[in-house]
Short mmCIF file of N, CA and C in Angstrom, two decimals:
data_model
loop_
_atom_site.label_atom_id
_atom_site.label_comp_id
_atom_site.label_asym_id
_atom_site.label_seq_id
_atom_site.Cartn_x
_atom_site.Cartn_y
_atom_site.Cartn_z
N UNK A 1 -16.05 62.10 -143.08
CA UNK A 1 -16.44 62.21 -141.68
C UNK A 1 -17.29 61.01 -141.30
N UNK A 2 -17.27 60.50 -140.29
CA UNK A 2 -17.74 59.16 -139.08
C UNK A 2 -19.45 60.00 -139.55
N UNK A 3 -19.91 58.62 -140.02
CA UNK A 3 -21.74 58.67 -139.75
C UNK A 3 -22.17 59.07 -138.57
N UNK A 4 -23.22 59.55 -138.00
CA UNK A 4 -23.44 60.53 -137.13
C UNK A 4 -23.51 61.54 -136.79
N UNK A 5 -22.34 61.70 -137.07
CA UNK A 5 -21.63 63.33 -136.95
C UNK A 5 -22.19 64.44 -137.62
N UNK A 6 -22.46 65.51 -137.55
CA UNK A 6 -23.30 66.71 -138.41
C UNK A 6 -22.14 66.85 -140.22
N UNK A 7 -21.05 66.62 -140.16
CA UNK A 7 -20.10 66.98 -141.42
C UNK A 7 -20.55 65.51 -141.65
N UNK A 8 -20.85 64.32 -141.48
CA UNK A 8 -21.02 62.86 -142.20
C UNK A 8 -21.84 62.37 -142.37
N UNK A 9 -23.35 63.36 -141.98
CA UNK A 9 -24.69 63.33 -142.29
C UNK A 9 -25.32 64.26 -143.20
N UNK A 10 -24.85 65.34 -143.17
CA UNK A 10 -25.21 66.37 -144.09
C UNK A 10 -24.28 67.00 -144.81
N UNK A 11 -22.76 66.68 -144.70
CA UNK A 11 -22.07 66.85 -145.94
C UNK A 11 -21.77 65.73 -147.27
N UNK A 12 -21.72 66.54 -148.26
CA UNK A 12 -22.00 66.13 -149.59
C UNK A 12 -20.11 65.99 -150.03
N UNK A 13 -20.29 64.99 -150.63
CA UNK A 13 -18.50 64.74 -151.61
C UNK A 13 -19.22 64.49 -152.99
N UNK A 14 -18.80 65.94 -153.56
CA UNK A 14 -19.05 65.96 -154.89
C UNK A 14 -17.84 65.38 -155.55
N UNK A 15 -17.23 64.61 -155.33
CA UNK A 15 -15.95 63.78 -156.27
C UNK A 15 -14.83 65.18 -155.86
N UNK A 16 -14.71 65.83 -155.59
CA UNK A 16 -13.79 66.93 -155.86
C UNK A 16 -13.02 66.97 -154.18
N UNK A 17 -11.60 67.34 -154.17
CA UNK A 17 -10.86 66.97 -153.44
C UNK A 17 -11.03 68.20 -151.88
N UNK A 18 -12.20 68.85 -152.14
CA UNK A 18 -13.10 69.36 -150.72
C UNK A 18 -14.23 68.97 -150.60
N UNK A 19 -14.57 68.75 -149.62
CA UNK A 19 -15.68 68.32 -149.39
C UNK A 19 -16.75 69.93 -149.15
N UNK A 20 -17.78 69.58 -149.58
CA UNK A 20 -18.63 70.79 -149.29
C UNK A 20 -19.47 70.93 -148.34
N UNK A 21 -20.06 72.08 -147.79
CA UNK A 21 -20.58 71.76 -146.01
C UNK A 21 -21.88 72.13 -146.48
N UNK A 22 -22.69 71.80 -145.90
CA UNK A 22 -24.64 72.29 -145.60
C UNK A 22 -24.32 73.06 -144.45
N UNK A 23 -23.26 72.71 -142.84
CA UNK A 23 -23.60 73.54 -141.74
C UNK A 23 -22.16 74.03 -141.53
N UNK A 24 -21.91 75.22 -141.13
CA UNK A 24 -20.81 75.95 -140.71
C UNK A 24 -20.95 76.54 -139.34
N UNK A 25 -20.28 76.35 -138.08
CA UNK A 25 -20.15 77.49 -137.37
C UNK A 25 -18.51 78.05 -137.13
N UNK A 26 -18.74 79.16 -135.90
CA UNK A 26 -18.47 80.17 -135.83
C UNK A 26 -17.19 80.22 -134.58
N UNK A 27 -16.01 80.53 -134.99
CA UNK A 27 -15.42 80.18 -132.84
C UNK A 27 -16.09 81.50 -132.13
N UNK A 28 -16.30 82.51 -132.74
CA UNK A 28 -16.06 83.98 -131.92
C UNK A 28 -17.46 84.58 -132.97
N UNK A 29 -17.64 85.79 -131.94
CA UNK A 29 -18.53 86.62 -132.84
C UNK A 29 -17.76 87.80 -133.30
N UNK A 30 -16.38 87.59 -133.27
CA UNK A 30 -15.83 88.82 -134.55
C UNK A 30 -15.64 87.25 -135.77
N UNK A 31 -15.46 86.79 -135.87
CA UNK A 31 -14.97 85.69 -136.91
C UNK A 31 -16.41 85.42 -137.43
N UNK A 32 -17.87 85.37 -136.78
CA UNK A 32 -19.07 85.52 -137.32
C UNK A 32 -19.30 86.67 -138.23
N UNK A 33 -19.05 87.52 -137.56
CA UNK A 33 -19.36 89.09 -138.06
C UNK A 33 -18.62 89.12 -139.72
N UNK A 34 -16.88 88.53 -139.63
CA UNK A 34 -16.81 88.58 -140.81
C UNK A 34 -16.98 87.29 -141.68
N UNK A 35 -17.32 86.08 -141.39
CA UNK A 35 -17.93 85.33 -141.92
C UNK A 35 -19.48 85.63 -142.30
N UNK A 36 -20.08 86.03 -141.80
CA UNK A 36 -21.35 86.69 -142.23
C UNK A 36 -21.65 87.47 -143.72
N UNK A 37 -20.17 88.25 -144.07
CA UNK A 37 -20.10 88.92 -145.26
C UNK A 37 -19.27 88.41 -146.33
N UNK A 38 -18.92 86.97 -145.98
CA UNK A 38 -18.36 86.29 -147.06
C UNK A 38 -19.69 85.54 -147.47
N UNK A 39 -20.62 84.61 -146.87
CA UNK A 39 -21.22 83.82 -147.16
C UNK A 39 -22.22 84.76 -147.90
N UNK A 40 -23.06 85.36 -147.12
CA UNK A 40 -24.01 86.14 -147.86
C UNK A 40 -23.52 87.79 -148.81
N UNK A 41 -22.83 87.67 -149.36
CA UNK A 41 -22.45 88.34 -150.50
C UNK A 41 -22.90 88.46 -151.61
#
């Protein structure tokens, strides 16, 4: 991701072919609701 950007400032490339995030959001608050119970599990 372009410097600046929140994914090219605070995401990390651990060598591995995803990149890993520090910030995630949300489109909807049903897609929150069940994102909510994946992350904090």
């Amino acid at each position: 991701a372009a410097p600046g950007t929140i994914r090219g400032d605070l995401g990390r490339d651990w060598g591995e072919k995803v990149q890993k995030n520090l910030v995630h959001g949300s489109d909807s608050v049903e897609s929150a609701t069940r994102e909510l119970g994946i992350w904090f599990s």
